[in-house]
Coordinates of C-alpha atoms in Angstrom, one line a residue:
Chain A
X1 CA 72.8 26.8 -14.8
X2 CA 71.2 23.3 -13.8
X3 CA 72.8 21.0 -11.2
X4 CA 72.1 17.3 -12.8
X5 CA 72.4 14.3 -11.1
X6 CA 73.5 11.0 -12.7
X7 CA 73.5 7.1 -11.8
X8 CA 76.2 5.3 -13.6
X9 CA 77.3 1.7 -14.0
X10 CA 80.9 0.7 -14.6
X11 CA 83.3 -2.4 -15.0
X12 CA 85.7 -0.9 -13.1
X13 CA 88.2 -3.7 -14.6
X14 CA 90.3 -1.2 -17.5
X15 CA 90.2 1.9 -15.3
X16 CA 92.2 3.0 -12.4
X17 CA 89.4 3.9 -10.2
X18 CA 86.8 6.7 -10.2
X19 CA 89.0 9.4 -9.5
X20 CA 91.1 11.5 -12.0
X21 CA 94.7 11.1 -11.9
X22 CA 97.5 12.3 -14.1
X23 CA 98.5 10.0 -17.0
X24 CA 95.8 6.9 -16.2
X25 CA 92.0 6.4 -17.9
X26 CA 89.9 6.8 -14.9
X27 CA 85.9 6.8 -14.7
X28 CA 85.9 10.3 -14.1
X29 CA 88.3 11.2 -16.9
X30 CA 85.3 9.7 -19.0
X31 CA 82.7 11.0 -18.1
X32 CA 83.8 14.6 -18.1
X33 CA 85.1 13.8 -21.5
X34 CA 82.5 12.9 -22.7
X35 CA 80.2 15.6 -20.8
X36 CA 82.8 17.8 -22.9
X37 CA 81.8 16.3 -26.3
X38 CA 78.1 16.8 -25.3
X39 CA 78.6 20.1 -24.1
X40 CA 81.6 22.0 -24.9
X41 CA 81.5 22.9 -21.0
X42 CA 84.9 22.1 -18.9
X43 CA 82.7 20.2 -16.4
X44 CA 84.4 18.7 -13.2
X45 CA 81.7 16.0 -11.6
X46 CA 81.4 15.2 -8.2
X47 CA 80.6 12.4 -7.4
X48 CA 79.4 10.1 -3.9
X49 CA 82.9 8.7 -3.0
X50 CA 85.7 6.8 -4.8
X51 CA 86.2 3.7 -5.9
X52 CA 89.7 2.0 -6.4
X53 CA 91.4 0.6 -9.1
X54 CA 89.6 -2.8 -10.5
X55 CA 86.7 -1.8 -8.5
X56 CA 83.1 -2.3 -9.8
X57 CA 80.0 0.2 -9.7
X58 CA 76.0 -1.0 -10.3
X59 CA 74.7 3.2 -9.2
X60 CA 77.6 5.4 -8.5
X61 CA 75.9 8.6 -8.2
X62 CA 77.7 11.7 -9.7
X63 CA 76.2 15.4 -10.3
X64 CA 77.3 18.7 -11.9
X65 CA 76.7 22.2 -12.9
X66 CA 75.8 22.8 -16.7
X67 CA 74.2 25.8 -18.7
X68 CA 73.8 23.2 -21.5
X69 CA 69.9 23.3 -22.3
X70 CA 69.5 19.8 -23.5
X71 CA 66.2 18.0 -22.4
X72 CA 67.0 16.2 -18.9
X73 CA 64.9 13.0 -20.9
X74 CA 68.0 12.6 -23.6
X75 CA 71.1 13.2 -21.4
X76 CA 71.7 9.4 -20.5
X77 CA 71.6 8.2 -24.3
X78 CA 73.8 11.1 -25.5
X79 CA 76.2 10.3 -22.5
X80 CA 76.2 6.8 -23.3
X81 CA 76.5 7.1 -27.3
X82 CA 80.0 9.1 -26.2
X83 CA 81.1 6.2 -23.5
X84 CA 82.7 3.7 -23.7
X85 CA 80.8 0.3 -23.8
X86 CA 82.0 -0.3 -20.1
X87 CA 80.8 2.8 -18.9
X88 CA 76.4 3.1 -18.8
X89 CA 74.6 6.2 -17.1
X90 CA 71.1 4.9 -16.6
X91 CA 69.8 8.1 -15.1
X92 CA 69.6 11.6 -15.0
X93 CA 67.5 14.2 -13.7
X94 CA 67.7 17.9 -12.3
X95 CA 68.5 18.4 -8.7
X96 CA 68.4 21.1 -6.1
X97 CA 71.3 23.6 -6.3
X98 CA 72.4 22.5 -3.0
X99 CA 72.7 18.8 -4.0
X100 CA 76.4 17.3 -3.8
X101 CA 76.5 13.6 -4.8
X102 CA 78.8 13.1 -1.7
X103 CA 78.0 15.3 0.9
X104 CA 73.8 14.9 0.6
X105 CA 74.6 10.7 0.6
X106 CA 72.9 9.4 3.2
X107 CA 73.6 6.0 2.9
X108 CA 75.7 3.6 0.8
X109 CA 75.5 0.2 -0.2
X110 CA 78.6 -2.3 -1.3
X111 CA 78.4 -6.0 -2.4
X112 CA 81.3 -8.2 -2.1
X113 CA 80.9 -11.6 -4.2
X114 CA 83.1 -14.3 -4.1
X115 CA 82.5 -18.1 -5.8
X116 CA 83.3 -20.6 -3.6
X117 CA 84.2 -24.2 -4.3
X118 CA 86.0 -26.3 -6.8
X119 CA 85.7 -24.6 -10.2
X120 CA 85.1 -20.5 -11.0
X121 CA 82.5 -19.1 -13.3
X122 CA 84.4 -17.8 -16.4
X123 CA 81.6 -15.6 -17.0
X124 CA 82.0 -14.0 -14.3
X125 CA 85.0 -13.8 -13.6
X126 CA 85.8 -9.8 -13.4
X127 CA 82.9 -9.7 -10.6
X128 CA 83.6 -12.9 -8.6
X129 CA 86.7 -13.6 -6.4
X130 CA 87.3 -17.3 -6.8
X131 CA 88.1 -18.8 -3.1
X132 CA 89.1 -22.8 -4.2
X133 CA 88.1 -24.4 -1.3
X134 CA 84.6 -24.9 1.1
X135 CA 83.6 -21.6 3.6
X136 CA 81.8 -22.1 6.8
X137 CA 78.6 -19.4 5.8
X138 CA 77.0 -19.7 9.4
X139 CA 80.4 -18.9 11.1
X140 CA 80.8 -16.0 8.4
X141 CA 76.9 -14.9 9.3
X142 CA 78.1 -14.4 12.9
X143 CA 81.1 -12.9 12.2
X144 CA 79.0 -10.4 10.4
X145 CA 76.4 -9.3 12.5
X146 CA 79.6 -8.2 14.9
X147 CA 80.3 -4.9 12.4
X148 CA 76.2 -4.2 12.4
X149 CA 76.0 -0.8 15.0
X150 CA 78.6 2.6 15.6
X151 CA 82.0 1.4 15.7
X152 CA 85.4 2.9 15.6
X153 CA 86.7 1.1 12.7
X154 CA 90.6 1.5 12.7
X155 CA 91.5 -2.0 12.2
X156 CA 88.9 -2.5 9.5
X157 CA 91.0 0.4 7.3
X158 CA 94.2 1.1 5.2
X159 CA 96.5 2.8 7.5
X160 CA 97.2 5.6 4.5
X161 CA 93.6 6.1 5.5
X162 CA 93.7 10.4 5.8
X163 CA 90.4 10.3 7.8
X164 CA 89.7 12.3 10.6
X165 CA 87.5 10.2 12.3
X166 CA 87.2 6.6 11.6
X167 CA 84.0 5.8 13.7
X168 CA 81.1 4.7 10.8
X169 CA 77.7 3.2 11.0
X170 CA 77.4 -0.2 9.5
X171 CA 73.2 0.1 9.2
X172 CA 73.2 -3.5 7.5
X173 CA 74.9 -6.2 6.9
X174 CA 73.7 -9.8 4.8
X175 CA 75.2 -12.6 3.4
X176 CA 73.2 -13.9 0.4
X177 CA 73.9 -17.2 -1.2
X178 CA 73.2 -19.1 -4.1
X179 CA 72.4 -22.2 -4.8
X180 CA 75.6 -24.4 -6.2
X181 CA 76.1 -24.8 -10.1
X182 CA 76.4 -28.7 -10.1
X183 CA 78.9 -28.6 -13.1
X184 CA 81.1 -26.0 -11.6
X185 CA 80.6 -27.5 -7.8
X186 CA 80.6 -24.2 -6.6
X187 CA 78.2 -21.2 -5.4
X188 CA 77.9 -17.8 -4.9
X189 CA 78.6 -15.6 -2.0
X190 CA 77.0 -12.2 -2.2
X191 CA 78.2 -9.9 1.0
X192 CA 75.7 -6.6 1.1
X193 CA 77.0 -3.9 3.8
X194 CA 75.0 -0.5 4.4
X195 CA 76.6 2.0 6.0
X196 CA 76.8 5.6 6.8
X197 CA 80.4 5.7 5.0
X198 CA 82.8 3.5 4.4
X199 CA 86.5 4.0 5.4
X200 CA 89.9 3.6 2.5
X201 CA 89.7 -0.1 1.8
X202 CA 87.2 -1.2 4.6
X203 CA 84.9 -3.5 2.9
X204 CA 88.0 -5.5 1.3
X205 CA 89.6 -5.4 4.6
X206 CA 86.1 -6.5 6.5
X207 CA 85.8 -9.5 3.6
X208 CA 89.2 -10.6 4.0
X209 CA 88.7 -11.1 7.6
X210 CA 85.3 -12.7 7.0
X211 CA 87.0 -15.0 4.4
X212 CA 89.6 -16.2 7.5
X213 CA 86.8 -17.0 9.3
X214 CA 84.8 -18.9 6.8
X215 CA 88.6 -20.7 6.5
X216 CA 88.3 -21.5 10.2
X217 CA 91.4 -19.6 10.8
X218 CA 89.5 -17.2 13.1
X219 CA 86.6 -17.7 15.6
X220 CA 83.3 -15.2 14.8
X221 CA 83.3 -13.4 18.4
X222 CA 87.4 -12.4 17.9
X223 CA 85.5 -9.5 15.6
X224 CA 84.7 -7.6 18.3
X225 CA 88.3 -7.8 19.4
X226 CA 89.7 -6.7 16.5
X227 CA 87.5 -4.1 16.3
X228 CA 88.2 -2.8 20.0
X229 CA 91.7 -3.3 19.8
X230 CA 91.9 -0.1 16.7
X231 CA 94.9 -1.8 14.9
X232 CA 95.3 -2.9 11.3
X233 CA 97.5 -5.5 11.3
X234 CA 94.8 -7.4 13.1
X235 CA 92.3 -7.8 10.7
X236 CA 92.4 -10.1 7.7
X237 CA 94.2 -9.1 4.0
X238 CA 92.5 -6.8 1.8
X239 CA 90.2 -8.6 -0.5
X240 CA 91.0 -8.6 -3.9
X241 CA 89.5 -5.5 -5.7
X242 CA 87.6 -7.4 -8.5
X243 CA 84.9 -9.0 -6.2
X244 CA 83.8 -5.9 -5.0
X245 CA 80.9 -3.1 -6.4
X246 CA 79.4 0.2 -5.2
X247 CA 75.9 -1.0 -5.3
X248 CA 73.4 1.7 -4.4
X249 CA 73.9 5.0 -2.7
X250 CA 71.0 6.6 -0.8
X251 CA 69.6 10.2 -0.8
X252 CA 66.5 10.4 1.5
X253 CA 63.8 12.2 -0.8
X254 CA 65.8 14.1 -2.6
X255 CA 67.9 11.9 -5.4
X256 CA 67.8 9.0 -7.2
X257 CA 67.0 5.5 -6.3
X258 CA 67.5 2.3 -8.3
Chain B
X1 CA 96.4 -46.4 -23.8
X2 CA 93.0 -44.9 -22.8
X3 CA 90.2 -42.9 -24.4
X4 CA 89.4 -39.8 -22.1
X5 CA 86.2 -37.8 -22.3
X6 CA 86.2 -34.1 -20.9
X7 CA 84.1 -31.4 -20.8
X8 CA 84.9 -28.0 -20.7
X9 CA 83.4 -24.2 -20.3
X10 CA 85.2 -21.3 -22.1
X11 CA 84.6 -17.8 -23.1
X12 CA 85.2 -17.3 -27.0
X13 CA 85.5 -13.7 -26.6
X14 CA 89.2 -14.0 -27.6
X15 CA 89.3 -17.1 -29.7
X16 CA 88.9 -18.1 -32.8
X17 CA 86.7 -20.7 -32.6
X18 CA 87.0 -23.7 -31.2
X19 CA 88.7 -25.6 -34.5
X20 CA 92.5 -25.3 -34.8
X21 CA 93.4 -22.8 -37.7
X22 CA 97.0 -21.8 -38.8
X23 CA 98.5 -18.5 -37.5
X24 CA 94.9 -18.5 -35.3
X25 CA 94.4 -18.8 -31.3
X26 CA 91.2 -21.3 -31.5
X27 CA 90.3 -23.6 -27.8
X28 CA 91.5 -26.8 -29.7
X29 CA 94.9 -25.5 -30.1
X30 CA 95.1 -23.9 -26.2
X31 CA 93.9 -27.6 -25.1
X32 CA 96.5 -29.6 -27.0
X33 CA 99.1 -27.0 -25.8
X34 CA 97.7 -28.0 -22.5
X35 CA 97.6 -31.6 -22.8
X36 CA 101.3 -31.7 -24.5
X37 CA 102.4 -29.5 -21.6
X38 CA 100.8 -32.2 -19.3
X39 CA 101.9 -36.0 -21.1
X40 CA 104.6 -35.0 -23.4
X41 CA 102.3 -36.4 -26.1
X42 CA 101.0 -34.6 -29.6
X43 CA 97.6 -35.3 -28.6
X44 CA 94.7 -34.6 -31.3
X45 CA 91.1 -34.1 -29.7
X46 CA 88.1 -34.4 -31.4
X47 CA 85.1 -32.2 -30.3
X48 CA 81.5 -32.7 -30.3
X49 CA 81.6 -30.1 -32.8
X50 CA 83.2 -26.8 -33.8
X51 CA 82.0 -23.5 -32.5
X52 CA 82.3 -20.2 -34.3
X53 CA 84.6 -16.9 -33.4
X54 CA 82.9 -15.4 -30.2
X55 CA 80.5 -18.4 -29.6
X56 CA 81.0 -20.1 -25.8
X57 CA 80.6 -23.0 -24.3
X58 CA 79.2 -24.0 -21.5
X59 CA 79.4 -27.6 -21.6
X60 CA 81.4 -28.5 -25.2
X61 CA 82.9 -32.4 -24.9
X62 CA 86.1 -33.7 -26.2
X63 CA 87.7 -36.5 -26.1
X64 CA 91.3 -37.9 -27.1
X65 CA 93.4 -41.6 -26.8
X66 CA 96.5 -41.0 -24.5
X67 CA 99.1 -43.4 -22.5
X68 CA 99.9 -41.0 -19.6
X69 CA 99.2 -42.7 -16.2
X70 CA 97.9 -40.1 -14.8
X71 CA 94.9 -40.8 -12.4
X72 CA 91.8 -39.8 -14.4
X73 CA 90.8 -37.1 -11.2
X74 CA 93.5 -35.5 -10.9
X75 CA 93.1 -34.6 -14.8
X76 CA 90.9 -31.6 -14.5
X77 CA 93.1 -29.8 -12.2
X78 CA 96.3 -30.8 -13.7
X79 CA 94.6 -29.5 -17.0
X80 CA 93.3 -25.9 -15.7
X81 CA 96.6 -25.3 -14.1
X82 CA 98.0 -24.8 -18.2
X83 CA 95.0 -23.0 -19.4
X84 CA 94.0 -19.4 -19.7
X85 CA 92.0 -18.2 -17.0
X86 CA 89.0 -18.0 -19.9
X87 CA 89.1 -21.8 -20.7
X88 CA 88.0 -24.4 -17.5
X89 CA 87.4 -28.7 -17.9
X90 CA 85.1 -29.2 -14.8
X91 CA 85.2 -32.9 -15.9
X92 CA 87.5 -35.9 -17.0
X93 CA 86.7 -39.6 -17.0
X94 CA 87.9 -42.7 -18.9
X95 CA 85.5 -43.7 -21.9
X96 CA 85.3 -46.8 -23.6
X97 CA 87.8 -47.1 -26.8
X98 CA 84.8 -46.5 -29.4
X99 CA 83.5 -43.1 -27.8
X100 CA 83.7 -40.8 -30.1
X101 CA 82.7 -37.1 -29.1
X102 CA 81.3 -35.7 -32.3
X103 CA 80.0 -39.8 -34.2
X104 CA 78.2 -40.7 -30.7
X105 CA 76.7 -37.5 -29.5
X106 CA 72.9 -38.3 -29.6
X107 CA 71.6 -34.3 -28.9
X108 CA 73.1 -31.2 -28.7
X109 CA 71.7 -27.8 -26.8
X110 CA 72.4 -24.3 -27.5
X111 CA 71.7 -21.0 -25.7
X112 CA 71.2 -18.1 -27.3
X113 CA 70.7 -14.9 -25.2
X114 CA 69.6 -11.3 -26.1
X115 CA 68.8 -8.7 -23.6
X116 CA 66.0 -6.5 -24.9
X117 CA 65.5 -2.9 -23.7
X118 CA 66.6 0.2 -22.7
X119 CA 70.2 0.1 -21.5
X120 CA 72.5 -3.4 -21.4
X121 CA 73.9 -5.3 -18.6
X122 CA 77.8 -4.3 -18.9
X123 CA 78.7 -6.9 -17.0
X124 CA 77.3 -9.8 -19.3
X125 CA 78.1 -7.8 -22.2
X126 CA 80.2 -11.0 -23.5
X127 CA 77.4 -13.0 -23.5
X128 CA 74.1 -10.7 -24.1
X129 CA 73.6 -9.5 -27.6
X130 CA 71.9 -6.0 -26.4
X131 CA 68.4 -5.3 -28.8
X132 CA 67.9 -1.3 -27.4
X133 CA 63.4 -1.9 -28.1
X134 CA 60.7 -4.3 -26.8
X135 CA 60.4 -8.0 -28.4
X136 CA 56.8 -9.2 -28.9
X137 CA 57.9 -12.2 -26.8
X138 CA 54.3 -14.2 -27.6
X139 CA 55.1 -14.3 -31.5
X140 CA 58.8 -15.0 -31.0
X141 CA 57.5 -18.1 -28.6
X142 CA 54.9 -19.4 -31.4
X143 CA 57.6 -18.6 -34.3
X144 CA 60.0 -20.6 -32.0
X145 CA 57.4 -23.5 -32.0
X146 CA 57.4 -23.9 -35.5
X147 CA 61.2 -25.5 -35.4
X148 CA 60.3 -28.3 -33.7
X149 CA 60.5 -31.7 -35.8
X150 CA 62.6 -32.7 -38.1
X151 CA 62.8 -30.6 -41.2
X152 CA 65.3 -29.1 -44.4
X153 CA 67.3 -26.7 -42.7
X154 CA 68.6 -25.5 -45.8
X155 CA 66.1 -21.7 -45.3
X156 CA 68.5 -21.8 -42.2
X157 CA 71.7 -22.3 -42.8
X158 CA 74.8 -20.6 -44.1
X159 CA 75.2 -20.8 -47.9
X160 CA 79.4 -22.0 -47.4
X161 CA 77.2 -25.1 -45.6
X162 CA 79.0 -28.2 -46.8
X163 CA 76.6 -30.8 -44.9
X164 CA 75.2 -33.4 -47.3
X165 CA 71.7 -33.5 -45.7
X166 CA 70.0 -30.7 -44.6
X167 CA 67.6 -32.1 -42.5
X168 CA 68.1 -31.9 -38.9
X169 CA 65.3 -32.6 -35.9
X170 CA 64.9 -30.4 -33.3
X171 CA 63.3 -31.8 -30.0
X172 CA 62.9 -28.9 -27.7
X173 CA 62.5 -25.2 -28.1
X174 CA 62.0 -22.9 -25.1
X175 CA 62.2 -19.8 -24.8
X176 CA 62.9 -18.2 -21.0
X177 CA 62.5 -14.6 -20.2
X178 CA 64.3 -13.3 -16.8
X179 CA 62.4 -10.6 -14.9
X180 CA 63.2 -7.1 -15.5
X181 CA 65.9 -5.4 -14.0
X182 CA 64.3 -2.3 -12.9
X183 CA 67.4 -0.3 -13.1
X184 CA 68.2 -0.8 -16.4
X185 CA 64.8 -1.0 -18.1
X186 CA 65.8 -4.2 -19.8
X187 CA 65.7 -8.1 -19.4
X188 CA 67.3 -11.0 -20.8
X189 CA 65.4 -13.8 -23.2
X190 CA 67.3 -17.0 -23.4
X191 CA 66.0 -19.3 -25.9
X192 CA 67.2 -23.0 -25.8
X193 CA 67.7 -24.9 -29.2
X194 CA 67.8 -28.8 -28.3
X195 CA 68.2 -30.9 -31.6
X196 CA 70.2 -33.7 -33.1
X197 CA 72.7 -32.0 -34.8
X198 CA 73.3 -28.3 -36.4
X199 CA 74.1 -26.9 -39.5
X200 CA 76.4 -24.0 -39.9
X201 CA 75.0 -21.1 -38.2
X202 CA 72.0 -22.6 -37.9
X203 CA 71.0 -21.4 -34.7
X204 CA 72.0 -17.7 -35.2
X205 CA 69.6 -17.9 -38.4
X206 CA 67.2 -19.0 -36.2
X207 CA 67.5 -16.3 -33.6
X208 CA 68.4 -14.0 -36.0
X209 CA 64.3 -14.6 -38.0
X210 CA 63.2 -14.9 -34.4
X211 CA 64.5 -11.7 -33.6
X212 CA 62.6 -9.7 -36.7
X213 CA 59.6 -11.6 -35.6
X214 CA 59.7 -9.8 -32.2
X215 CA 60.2 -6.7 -33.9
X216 CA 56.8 -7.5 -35.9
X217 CA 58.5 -7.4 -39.2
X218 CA 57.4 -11.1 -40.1
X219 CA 54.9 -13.4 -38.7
X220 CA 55.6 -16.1 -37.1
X221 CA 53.3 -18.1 -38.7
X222 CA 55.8 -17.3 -41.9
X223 CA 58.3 -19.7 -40.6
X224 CA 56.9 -22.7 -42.2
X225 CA 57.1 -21.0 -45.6
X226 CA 60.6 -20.1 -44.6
X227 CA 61.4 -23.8 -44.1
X228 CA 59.6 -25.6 -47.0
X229 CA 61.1 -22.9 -49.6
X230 CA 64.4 -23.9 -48.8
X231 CA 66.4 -20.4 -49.2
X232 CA 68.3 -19.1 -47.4
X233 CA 67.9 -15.5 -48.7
X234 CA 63.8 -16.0 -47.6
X235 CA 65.1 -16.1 -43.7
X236 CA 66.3 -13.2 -41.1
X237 CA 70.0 -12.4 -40.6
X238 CA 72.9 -14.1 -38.8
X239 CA 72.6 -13.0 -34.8
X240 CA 75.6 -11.8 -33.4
X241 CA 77.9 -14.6 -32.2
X242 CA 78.6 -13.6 -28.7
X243 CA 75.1 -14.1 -27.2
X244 CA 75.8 -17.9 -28.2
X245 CA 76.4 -20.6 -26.1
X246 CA 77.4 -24.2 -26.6
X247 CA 75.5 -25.7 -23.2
X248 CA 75.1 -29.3 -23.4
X249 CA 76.1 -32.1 -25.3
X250 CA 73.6 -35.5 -24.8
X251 CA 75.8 -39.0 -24.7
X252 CA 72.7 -41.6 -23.6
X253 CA 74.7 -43.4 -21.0
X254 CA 78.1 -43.1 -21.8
X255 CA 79.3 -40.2 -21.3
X256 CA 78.9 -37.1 -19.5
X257 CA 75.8 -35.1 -18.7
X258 CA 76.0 -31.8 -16.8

């Protein structure tokens, strides 16, 4: 038995999330179909966390056990030639037996992107939240920096959260925009956040707030309020599901890398 | 009354072309839908041109006569709120009574863009025809060059072709070539077709010849043979229609410019 480790892109917007679920096409209900088709093994993949409904993937990372002997080198073409066309792995190797896509993650990355200003990108409209209307970036900058460090992040999570701790390390977090498309008068705003973990629905909840504050509705310092304060119904909405992507997760030495 | 000039971006994923077809969903039907919805008025709009099933636009004009009152700035919104999500006019002004969008368009540009390598970008998937091996990008740039001027398009365009002349000029042919995205082995080429007028799949001829001399299987130098032959059986296939893109129609002074 090998224990092979795959990174896989998705458009999460036909599936109902990663995970399996009775009576919905799911990510995971792919790829283990199709890892049956390849194999004629009943695999079950593991993979580094979640992702919800609508939600995007760049590297998900998943891995599983197989006796198949195919050549590691051919394993992402045969997976793709049985995926659908939303669905690309983009690379496989062989991993140490103790390697568990979720449990060895070190890090993760997520991007939030919305386009901001009068007209939305119809190319890009599965990726990009369309906000109608101007956002103050330098007051959404500062906002941002607040969730940087250790913090309890109770407010910044669903409260059907099932977590037993919800303290996380936000190791990074940047706000990336780009330049405005004169015909559409609007621009891109890319939100990256590193972190440790990431709680049920914190980076739509920590983007909705943001977007309240690049609305002027709230002032950048009442982060650290909400944050201290350990209640929900503080925060901003939950962003919608579309703008957001898993966007790298991170091994140490051992696995893969984009 | 008043003669009104808009320009507008859609994805042609689900149409069928732009021109108005019986028991067909084309853009030109979805905009007078819109524009009756808007004036109570069976408004017919004439297009800088037609575009294909699956072709986009970025920048495609139109223009129509109309008495509504409505003040030309509010047009754009008024229109997007009765579109599809996948069809957006970004601009509306008032144009003297003789504009005509297809008689006094003085250039036209089109995109056409291929991403060449290992695995494809599945979030452009709608616009990026995927080629799975390396291009020879130097020969496809000096087979490119040969297109420039005016010549008999005839080697290059469809045989149903009901155009009178043949002979078109082409002033500018670039090709671009993005950077490599290191995660997915691949890269997109964008080659920009900027010429007085087009004949019926003329640019996917193009590409498509372009495309074989990337893959070494002509010359470039063999275009010119190509164009003074005059057959269209001597040139390469038809390229895929979704990697093509309507981007800019040219107006001189009167009319719009992105």
């Amino acid at each position: 038995m090998r224990n092979i480790c795959m990174t896989v892109s998705y458009n999460g917007a036909s599936y109902h999330g990663f995970q399996t679920q009775p009576q919905k096409i799911t990510i995971q209900q792919q790829l283990e179909q199709a890892l049956y088709q390849l194999t004629f093994e009943e695999i079950k993949v593991t993979a580094s966390g979640r992702t919800d409904a609508g939600v995007h993937a760049r590297g998900q990372v998943f891995n599983f056990q197989t006796g198949s002997q195919i050549p590691i080198e051919r394993w992402c073409m045969a997976m793709n030639s049985r995926l659908p066309d939303d669905i690309v792995v983009w690379e496989a190797r062989v991993v140490p037996d103790d390697f568990h896509a979720r449990r060895s993650a070190k890090r993760k990355t997520y991007r939030y992107t919305m386009r901001c200003g009068k007209y939305p990108d119809l190319f890009k409209q599965n990726t990009e939240f369309h906000h109608p209307t101007p956002l103050d970036i330098t007051a959404m900058q500062d906002a941002l920096s607040c969730f940087v460090g250790e913090h309890d992040f109770t407010s910044f999570c669903s409260s059907r959260s099932s977590a037993e701790s919800h303290v996380r390390t936000i190791f990074e977090a940047r706000l990336e925009c780009e330049p405005m498309e004169p015909h559409l008068q609007s621009y891109a705003i890319h939100i990256y956040l590193t972190g440790s973990g990431f709680l049920y629905n914190m980076v739509r909840i920590i983007v909705g707030t943001l977007i309240e504050v690049g609305e002027g509705k709230r002032s950048p310092s009442s982060i650290r309020d909400v944050l201290s304060a350990k209640d929900r119904a503080l925060a901003g909405p939950t962003a919608m599901a579309h703008g957001l992507m898993l966007w790298e997760v991170f091994y140490g030495k051992v696995a893969p890398n984009a």
